[in-house]
XYZ file of C-alpha atoms in Angstrom:
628
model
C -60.617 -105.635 7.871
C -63.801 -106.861 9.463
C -65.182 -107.505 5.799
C -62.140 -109.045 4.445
C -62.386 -111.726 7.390
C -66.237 -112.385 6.642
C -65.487 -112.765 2.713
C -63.078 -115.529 3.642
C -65.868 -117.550 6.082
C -68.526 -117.642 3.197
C -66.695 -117.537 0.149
C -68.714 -118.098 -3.049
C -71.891 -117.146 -1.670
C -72.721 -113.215 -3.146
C -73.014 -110.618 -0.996
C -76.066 -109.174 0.204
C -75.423 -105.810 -2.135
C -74.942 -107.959 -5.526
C -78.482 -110.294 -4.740
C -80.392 -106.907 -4.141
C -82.751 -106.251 -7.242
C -84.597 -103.109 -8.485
C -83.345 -99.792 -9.228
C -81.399 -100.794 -5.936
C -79.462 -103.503 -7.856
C -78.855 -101.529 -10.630
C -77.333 -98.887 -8.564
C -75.377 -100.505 -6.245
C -71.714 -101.615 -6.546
C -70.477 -105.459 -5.393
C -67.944 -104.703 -2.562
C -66.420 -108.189 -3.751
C -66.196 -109.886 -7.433
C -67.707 -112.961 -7.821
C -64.591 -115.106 -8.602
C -63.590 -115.557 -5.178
C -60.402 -113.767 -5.811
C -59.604 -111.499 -2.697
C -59.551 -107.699 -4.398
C -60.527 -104.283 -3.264
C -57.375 -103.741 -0.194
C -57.182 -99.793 -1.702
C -60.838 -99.607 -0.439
C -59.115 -100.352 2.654
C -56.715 -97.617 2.748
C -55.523 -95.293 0.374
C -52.538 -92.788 1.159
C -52.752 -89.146 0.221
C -50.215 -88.157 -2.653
C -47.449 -86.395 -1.012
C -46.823 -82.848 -1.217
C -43.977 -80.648 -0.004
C -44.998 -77.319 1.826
C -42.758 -74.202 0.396
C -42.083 -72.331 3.060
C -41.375 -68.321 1.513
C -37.624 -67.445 2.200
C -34.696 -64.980 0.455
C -35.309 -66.230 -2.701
C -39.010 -65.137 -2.534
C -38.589 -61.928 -1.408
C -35.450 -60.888 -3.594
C -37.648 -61.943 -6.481
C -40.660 -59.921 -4.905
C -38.109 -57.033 -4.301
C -37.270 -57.252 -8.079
C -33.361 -57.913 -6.849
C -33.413 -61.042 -9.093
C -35.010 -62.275 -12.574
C -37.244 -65.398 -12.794
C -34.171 -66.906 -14.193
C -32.263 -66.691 -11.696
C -34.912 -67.617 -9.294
C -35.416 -70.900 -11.030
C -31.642 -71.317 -11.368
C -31.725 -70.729 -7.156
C -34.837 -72.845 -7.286
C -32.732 -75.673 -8.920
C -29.778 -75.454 -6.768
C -31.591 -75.868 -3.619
C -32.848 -79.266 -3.978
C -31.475 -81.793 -1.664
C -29.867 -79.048 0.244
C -31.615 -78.310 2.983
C -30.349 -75.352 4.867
C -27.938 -74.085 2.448
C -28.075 -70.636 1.975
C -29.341 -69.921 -1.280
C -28.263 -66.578 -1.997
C -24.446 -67.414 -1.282
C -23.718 -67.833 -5.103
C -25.860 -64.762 -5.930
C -23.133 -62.521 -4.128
C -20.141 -64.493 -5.532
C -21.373 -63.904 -8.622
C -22.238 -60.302 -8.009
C -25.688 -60.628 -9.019
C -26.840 -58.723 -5.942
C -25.537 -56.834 -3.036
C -24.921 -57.489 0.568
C -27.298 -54.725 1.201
C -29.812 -56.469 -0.653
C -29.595 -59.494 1.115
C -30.364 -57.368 4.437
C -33.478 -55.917 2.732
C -34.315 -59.089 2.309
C -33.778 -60.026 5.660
C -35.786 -57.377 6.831
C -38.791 -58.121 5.599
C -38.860 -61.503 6.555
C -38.773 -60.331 10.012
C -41.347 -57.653 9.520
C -39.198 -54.645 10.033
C -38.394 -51.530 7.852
C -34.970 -50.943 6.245
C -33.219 -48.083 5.776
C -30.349 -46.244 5.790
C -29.343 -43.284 8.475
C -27.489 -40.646 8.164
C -25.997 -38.264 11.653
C -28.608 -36.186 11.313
C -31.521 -38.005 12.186
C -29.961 -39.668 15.440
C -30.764 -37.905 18.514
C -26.883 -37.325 20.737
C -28.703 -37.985 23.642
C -30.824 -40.973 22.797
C -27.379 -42.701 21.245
C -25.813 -42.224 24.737
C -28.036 -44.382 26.098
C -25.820 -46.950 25.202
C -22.188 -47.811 25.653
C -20.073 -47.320 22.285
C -18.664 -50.514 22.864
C -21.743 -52.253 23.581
C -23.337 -50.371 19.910
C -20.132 -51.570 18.163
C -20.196 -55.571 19.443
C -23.453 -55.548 19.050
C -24.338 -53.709 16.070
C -27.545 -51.748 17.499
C -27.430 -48.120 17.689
C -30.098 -46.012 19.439
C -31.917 -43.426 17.358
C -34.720 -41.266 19.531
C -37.149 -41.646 21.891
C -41.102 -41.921 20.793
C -42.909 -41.738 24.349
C -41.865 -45.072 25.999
C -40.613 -46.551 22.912
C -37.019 -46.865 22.373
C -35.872 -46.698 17.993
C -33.402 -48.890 17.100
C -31.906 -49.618 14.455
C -29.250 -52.804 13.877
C -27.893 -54.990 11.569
C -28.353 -58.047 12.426
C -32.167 -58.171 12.302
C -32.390 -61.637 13.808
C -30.085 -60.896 16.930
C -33.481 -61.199 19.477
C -31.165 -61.235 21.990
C -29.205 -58.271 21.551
C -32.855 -56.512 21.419
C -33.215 -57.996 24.447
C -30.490 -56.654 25.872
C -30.703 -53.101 25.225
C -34.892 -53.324 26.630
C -32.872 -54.542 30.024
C -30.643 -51.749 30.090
C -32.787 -49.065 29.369
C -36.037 -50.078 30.873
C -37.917 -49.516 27.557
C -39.716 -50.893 25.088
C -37.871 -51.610 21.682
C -39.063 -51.287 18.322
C -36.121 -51.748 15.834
C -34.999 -51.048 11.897
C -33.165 -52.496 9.948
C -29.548 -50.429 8.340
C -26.525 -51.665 6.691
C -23.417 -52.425 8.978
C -21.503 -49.503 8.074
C -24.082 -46.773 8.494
C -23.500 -47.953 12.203
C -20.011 -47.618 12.186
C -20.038 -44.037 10.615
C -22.740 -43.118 13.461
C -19.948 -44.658 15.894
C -17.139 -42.944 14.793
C -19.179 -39.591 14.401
C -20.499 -39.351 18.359
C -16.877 -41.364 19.099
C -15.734 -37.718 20.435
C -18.984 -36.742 22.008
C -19.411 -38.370 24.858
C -22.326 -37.478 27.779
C -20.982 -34.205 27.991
C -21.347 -31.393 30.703
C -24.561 -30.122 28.884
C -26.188 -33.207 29.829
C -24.880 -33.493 33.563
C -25.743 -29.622 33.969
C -29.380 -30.669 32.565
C -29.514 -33.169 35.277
C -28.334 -31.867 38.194
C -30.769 -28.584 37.257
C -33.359 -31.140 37.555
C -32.276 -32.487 40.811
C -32.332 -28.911 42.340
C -36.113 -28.748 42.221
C -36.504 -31.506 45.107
C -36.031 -30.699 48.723
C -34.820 -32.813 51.234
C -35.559 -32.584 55.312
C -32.128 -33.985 56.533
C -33.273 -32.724 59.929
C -35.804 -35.420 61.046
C -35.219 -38.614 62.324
C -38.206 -40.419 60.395
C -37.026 -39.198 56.902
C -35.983 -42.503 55.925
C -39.410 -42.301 53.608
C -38.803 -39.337 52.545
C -35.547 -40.017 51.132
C -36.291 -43.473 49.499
C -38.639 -41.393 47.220
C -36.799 -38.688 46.328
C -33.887 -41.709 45.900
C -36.255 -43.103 43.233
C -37.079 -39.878 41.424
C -35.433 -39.882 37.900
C -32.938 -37.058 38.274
C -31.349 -39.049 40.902
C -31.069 -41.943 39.245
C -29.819 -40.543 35.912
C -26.511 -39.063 38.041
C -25.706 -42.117 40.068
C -26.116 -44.214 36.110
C -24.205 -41.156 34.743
C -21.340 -41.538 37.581
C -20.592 -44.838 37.377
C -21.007 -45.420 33.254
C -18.758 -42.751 32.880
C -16.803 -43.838 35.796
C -16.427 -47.150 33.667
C -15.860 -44.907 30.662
C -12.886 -43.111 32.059
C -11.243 -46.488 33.562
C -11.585 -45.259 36.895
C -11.604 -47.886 39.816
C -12.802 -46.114 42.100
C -15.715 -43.277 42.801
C -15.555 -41.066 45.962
C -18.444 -38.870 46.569
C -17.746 -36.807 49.249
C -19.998 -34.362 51.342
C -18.758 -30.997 51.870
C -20.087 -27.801 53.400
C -20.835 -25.827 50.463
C -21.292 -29.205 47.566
C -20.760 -32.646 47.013
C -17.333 -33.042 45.091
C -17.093 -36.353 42.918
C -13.630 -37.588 42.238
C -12.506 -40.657 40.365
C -9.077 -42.888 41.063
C -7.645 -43.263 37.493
C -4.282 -44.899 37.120
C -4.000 -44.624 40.962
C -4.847 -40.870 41.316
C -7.587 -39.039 42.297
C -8.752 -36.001 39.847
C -12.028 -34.223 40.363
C -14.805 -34.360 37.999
C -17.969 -33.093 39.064
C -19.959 -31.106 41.957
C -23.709 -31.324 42.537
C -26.017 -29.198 45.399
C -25.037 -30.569 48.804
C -29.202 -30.681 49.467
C -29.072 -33.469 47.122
C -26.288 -35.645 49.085
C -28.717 -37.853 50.914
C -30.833 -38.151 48.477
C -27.629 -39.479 46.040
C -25.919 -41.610 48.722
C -29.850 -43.499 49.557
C -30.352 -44.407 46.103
C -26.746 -45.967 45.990
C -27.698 -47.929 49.073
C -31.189 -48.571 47.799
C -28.780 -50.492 44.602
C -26.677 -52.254 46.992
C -29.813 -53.865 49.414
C -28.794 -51.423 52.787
C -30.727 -50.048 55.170
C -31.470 -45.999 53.806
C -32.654 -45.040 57.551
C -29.145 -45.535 59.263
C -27.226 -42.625 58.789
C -24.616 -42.649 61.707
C -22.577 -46.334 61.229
C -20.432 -47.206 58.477
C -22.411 -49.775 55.916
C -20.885 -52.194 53.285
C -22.507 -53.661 50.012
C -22.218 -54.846 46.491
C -23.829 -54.354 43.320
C -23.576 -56.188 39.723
C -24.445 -54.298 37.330
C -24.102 -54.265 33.437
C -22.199 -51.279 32.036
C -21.583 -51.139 27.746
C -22.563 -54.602 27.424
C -20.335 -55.810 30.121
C -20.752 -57.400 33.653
C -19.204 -55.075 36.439
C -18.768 -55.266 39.993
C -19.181 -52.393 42.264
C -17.916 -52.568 46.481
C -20.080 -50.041 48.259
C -18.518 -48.585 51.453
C -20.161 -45.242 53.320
C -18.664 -43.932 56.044
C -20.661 -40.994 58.062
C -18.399 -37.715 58.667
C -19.288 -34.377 59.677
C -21.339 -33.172 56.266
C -22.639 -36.768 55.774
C -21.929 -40.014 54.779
C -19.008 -40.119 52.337
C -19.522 -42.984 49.701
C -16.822 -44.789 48.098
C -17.767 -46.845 45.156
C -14.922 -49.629 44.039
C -15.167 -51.211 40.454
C -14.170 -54.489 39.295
C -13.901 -55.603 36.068
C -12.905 -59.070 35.171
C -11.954 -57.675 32.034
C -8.701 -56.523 33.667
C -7.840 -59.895 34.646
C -7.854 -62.110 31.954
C -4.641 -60.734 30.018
C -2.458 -63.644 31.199
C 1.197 -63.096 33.036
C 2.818 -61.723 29.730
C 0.994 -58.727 29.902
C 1.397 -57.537 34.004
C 4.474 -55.986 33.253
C 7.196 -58.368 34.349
C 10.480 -58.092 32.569
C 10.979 -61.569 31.066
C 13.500 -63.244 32.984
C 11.256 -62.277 36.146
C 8.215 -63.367 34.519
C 9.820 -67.106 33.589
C 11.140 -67.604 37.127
C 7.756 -66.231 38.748
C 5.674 -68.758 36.003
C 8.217 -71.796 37.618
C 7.151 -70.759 40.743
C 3.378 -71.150 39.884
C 4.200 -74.515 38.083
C 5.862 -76.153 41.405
C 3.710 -78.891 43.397
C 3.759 -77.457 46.855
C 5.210 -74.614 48.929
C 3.711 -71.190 49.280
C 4.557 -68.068 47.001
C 3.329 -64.526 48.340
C 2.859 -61.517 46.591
C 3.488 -58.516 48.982
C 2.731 -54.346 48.038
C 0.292 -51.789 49.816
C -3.284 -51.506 49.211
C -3.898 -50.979 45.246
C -0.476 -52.282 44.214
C -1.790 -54.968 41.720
C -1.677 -57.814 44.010
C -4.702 -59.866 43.337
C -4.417 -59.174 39.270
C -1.349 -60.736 39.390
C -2.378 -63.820 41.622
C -5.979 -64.233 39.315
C -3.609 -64.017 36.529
C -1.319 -66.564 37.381
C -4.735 -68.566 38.374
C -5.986 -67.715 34.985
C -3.384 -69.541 33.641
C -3.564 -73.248 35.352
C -4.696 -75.941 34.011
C -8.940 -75.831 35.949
C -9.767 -79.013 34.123
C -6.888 -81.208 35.585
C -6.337 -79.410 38.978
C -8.683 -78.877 41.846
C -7.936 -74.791 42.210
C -9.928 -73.277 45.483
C -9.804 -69.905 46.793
C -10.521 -68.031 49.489
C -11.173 -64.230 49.556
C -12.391 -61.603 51.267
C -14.151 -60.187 48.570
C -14.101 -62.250 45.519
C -13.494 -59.636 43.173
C -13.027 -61.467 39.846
C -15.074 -64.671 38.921
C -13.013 -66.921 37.661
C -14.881 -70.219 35.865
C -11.850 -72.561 36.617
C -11.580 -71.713 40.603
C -14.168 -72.749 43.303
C -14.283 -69.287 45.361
C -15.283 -69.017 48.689
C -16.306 -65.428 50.559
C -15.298 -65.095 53.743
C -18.175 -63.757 56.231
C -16.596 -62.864 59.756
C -20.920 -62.830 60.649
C -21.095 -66.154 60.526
C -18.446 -67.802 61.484
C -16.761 -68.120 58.070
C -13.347 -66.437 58.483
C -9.973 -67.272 56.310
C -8.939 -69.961 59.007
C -12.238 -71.308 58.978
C -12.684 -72.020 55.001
C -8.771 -73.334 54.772
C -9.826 -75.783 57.528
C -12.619 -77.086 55.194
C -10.923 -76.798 52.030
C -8.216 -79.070 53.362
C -10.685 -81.606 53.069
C -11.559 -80.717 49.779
C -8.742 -82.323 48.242
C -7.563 -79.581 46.633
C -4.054 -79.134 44.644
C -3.933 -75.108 44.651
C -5.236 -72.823 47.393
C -5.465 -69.153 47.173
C -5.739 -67.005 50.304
C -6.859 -63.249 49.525
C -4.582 -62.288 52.836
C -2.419 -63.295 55.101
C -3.503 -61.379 57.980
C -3.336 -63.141 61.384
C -1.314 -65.985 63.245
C -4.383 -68.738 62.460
C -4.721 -68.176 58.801
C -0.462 -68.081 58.737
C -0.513 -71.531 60.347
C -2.642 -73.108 58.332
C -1.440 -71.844 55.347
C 2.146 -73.351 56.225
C 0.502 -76.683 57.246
C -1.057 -76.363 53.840
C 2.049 -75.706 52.190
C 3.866 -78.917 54.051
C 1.410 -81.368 53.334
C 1.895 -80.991 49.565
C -0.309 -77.867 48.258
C 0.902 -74.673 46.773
C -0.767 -72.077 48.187
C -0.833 -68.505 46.892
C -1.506 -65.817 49.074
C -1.077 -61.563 49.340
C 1.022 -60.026 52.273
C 1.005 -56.291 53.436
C 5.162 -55.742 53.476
C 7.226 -53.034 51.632
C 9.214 -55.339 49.997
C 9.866 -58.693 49.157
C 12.574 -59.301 51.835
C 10.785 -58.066 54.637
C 7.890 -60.703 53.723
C 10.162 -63.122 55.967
C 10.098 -60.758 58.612
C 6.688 -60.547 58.781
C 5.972 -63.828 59.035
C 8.119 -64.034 62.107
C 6.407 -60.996 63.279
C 2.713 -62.945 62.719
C 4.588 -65.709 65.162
C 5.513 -68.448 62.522
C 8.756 -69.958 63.625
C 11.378 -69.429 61.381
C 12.006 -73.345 60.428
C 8.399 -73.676 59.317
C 9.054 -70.313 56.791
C 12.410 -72.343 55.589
C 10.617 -75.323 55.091
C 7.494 -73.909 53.373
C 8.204 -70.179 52.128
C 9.336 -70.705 48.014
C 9.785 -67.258 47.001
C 7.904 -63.721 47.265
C 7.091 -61.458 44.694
C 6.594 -56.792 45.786
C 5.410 -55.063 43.176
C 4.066 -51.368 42.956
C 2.305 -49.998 39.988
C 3.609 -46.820 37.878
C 1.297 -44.953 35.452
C 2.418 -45.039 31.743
C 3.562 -42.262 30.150
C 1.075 -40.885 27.770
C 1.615 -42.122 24.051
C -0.439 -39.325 22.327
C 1.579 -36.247 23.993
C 5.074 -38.582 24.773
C 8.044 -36.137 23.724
C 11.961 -36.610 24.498
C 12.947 -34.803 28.277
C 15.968 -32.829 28.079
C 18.136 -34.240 31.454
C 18.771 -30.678 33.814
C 22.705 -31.272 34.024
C 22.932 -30.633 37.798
C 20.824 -34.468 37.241
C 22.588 -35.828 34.486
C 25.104 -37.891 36.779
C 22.925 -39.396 38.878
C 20.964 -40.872 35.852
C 24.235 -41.478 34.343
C 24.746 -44.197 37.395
C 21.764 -45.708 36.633
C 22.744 -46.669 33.553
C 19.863 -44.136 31.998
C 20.904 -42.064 29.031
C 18.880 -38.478 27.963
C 17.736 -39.783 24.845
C 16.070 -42.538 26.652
C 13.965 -40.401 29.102
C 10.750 -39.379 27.569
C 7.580 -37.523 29.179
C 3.947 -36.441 28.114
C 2.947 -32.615 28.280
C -0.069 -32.897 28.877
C -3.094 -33.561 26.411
C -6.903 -34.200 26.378
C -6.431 -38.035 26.292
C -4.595 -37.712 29.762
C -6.844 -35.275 30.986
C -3.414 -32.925 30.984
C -1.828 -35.561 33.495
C 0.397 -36.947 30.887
C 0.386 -40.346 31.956
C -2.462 -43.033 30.818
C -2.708 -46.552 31.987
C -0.510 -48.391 34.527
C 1.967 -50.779 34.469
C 3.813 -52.496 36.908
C 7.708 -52.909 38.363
C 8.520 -55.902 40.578
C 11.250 -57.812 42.375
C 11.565 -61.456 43.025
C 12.716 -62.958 45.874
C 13.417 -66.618 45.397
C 13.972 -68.600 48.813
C 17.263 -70.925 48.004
C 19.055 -72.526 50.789
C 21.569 -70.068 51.650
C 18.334 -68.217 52.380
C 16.726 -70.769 54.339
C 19.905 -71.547 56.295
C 19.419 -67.293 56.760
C 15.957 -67.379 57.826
C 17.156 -70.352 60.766
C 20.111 -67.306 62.039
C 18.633 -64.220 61.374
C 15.699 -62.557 59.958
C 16.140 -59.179 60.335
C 14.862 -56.191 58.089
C 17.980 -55.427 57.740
C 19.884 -58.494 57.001
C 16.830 -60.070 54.669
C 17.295 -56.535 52.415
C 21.269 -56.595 52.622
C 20.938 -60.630 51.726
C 18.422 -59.746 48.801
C 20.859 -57.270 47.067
C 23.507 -59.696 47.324
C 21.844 -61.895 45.402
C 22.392 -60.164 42.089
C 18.456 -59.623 41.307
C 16.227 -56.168 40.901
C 15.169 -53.913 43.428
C 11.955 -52.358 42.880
C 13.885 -49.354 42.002
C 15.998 -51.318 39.841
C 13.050 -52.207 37.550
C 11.632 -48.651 37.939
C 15.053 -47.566 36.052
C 14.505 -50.459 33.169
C 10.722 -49.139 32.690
C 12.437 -45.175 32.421
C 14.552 -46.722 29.761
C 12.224 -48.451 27.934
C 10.327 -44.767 27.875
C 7.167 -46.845 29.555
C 7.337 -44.498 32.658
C 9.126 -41.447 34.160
C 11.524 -40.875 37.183
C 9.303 -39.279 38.653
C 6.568 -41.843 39.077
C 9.583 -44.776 39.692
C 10.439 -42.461 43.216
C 7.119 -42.316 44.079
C 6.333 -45.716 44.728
C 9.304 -46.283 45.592
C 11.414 -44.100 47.556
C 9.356 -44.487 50.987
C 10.920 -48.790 51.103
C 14.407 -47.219 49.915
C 15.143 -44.283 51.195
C 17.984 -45.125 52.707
C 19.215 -46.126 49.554
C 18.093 -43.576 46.847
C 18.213 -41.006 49.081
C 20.921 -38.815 47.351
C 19.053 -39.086 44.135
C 15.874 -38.117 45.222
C 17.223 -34.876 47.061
C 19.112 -33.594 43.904
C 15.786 -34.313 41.544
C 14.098 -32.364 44.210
């Protein structure tokens, strides 16, 4: 540019390089022409040609694989211009030109791994139970063996980094992966379907576990235990407890120190059953490394302690409520597990009959008021309640709870846990979430006169509050109230309906077979309503561990507070007369719905009594004493 601008100052004089003479003259180019005409701007700049970088893809490597002819790499070639990030092998499998496990060869080697296909036999059983079979399935990455700290994979979906990922979390190894078609994966899945960790495995461990010894005598052992709480043996049976805890769909694990061992039971469908026993030398060691997981202190051994732990079982995010209690062999360790997965099924699928399920839904749809849902401990109380959350509208309402734990996370709630510690207890948080400006309140428990009160105010000044209640029955949640010290024209005023419910295990589907009716019982089913060929049971099988029943499912009754109720609650709220009032109203008992569950071949007799039978006695007492 400089040049250009001295060219135009002295134009018509030469420049210095055209007056030179000599070999120098005859050598040297004129930068200008001597016209005066203003040439020579590509000197100035002159842009490099442009070229487009081929970056080596599918089409490449099929033709390096010899999957596809030069023809048809042109033709692929051809079709990919002014397409970028098209596939172009999509037209090679319409056309059938190569196969979907070519494509994944193809794949492969892009990424730099090997692929191959597997066969049963070169899968080690216990490497592949490393992993949940759910977890292998969604993901599509199976386990293969063990080489020193490496962990063999193989998957695929050879791009799913963080899948890989994943599985290096969950078994604390490294992970060097294949490549194998998509149903090689499923035949490995349903070949080790049936063989879960077995006892082999478990006996393997706990004959590890036996070669450590423990001083339970000492008061310093605290060290002591924390290492033998991180030595490997103990740490594979707490993992193997609670993933097949998980497995089984227990919710709850009780390990329990005895004289002679430490017996392991799990609470599926509501009952305990025994699974395993390990050395009772080996309790402290066990019940430290669960309190190592759950951040407590491993040196106090003689009060009660209570934790937490999340954890990630199969793939999954689960829960786990820690509670040891020290007894006269040692500190007995319940372990609770929560899975949101149990949560999210909506109201439809609880077990409400439909016209109880429609009136209970209108209840959750009204503006203000307060609905309880009353049962024992373990009756289904806050599945129903996070249900019936699960279902409101989070974007358009403000949705606040208040628990003590949160046990399910739920994205469209703000939850806050209570902490009686600092300060925080259920009166404390409704206080502040009054000022929240919140449209539905949930309170994990009604427990006290405070937390009553302010749940009422609540319900008066235009929320709906949900909340659980310890009562027998729906009725007697009026009563209890009373009992707490509400006054009975704040419960008319605020109370819009309660809900008991109990939970009855399913009769098993694999072993279900028709029950013949003993005739010295035929008439009392025969009042029910109940006929023989509607009563089914199981007999027993290996997918109800011999129980016959799998899964639960629950009965309820609805109490819905109308004003010949209210003017009720203002006279008298008596057990007696809230119960004789209830019946009189035309709508299911507990029992009542127990009876349409036996006919619908969802449950037995049997199971109906016993969740039943201690709120009615009175009332199904005959029948009870003849099926006994």
């Amino acid at each position: 540019m400089l040049r250009f601008l001295s060219h135009q100052k002295d134009k018509g004089k030469a420049p210095a390089a055209a007056r030179r003479t000599g070999s120098d003259a005859a050598t040297t180019v004129p930068i200008y022409p001597d016209d005066g005409e203003v040439r020579g701007l590509c000197n100035l700049y002159s842009p490099e040609p442009t070229t487009s970088t081929h970056i080596r893809d599918l089409a490449d490597v099929l033709l390096e694989l010899r999957k596809i002819t030069d023809e048809q790499y042109a033709r692929l070639r051809r079709e990919s211009i002014g397409r970028p990030g098209a596939d172009p092998t999509a037209w090679l499998l319409k056309e059938g030109l190569v196969g979907a496990n070519d494509i994944l060869e193809a794949k492969a080697k892009i990424n730099g791994l090997d692929f191959r296909r597997l066969t049963p036999e070169e899968v080690d059983k216990a490497t592949f139970q490393k992993l949940e079979l759910d977890f292998i399935r969604r993901s599509s990455i199976v386990p293969l063996r063990v080489e020193g700290n490496i962990l063999i994979v193989a998957t695929s979906e050879p791009t799913n980094i963080f899948g890989l990922e994943d599985v290096r979390r969950q078994t604390g190894m490294e992970v060097r992966a294949h490549v194998c078609p998509p149903e090689d994966i499923t035949a490995l899945c349903d070949t080790f379907h049936a063989e879960p960790a077995g006892e082999c495995v478990l006996d393997d461990i706990i004959s590890d576990m036996t070669d450590v010894e423990v001083v339970q005598d000492k008061e310093d052992g605290g060290e002591d235990l924390e290492q033998m709480a991180g030595q490997s043996p103990i740490i594979k049976f707490v993992n193997y407890l609670i993933s097949n805890a998980v497995r089984e769909g227990a919710s709850d694990i009780h390990i329990e120190p005895k004289e002679k061992e430490t017996k392991v039971r799990y609470r599926i469908d509501g009952v305990l059953f025994e699974t395993t026993q390990a050395p009772p030398k080996m309790h402290p060691a066990i019940v430290s490394r669960i309190k190592i997981m759950a951040n407590l202190d491993i040196s106090e051994r003689r009060l009660p302690q209570d934790g937490k732990v999340s954890a990630m079982v199969g793939g999954r995010a689960i829960d786990l409520r820690i509670s040891i209690l020290p007894t006269n062999h040692g500190e007995k360790t319940v372990i609770r597990i929560l899975d949101s997965k149990s949560i999210t099924r909506g109201l439809n699928h609880v077990g409400m009959e439909p016209d109880i399920c429609q009136v209970f839904q209108e209840q959750v749809a009204l503006p203000h008021g307060i609905l309880l849902v009353t049962g024992p401990t373990g009756s289904g109380k806050s599945t129903t309640l996070y249900s019936a959350l699960g279902e409101m509208d989070g974007q358009r309402l403000n949705i606040s709870t208040v628990e003590d734990p949160v046990e399910y996370e739920l994205a469209s709630c703000n939850q806050v846990q209570v902490n009686e510690k600092t300060g925080l207890t259920f009166a404390a948080a409704l206080r502040s979430l009054l000022r929240q400006d919140p449209d539905i309140i949930m309170v994990g428990e009604i427990r006290d006169n405070e937390t009553a009160r302010i749940a009422v105010q609540a319900a008066l000044t235009g929320h709906l509050v949900l909340s659980t209640l310890h009562t027998n029955d729906a009725a007697t949640s009026v009563t209890r109230l009373v009992n707490i010290g509400i006054e009975p024209y704040l419960i008319a005023a605020s109370l819009n309906a309660a809900v008991a419910q109990r939970l009855v295990r399913r009769v098993c589907s694999k072993c279900k077979e028709p029950y013949k009716i003993p005739d010295h019982m035929r008439k009392y089913f025969e009042k029910t309503g109940v006929k023989g060929s509607e009563v089914v049971r199981g007999v027993g099988c290996d997918a109800c561990r011999g129980s016959g029943y799998v899964g639960r499912a629950g009965i309820f009754e609805l109490l819905v507070i109308d004003d010949r109720f209210r003017d009720m609650i203002h006279t008298d709220t008596s057990v007696s007369n809230m119960r004789r009032a209830f019946r009189q109203s035309g709508r299911d008992t507990l029992f009542d719905d127990g009876i349409k569950k036996i006919r619908q071949g969802v449950t037995t007799i049997e199971e109906v009594l016993r969740v039943t039978e201690m709120y009615g006695k009175n009332e199904n007492e005959e029948f009870t004493e003849n099926l006994n």
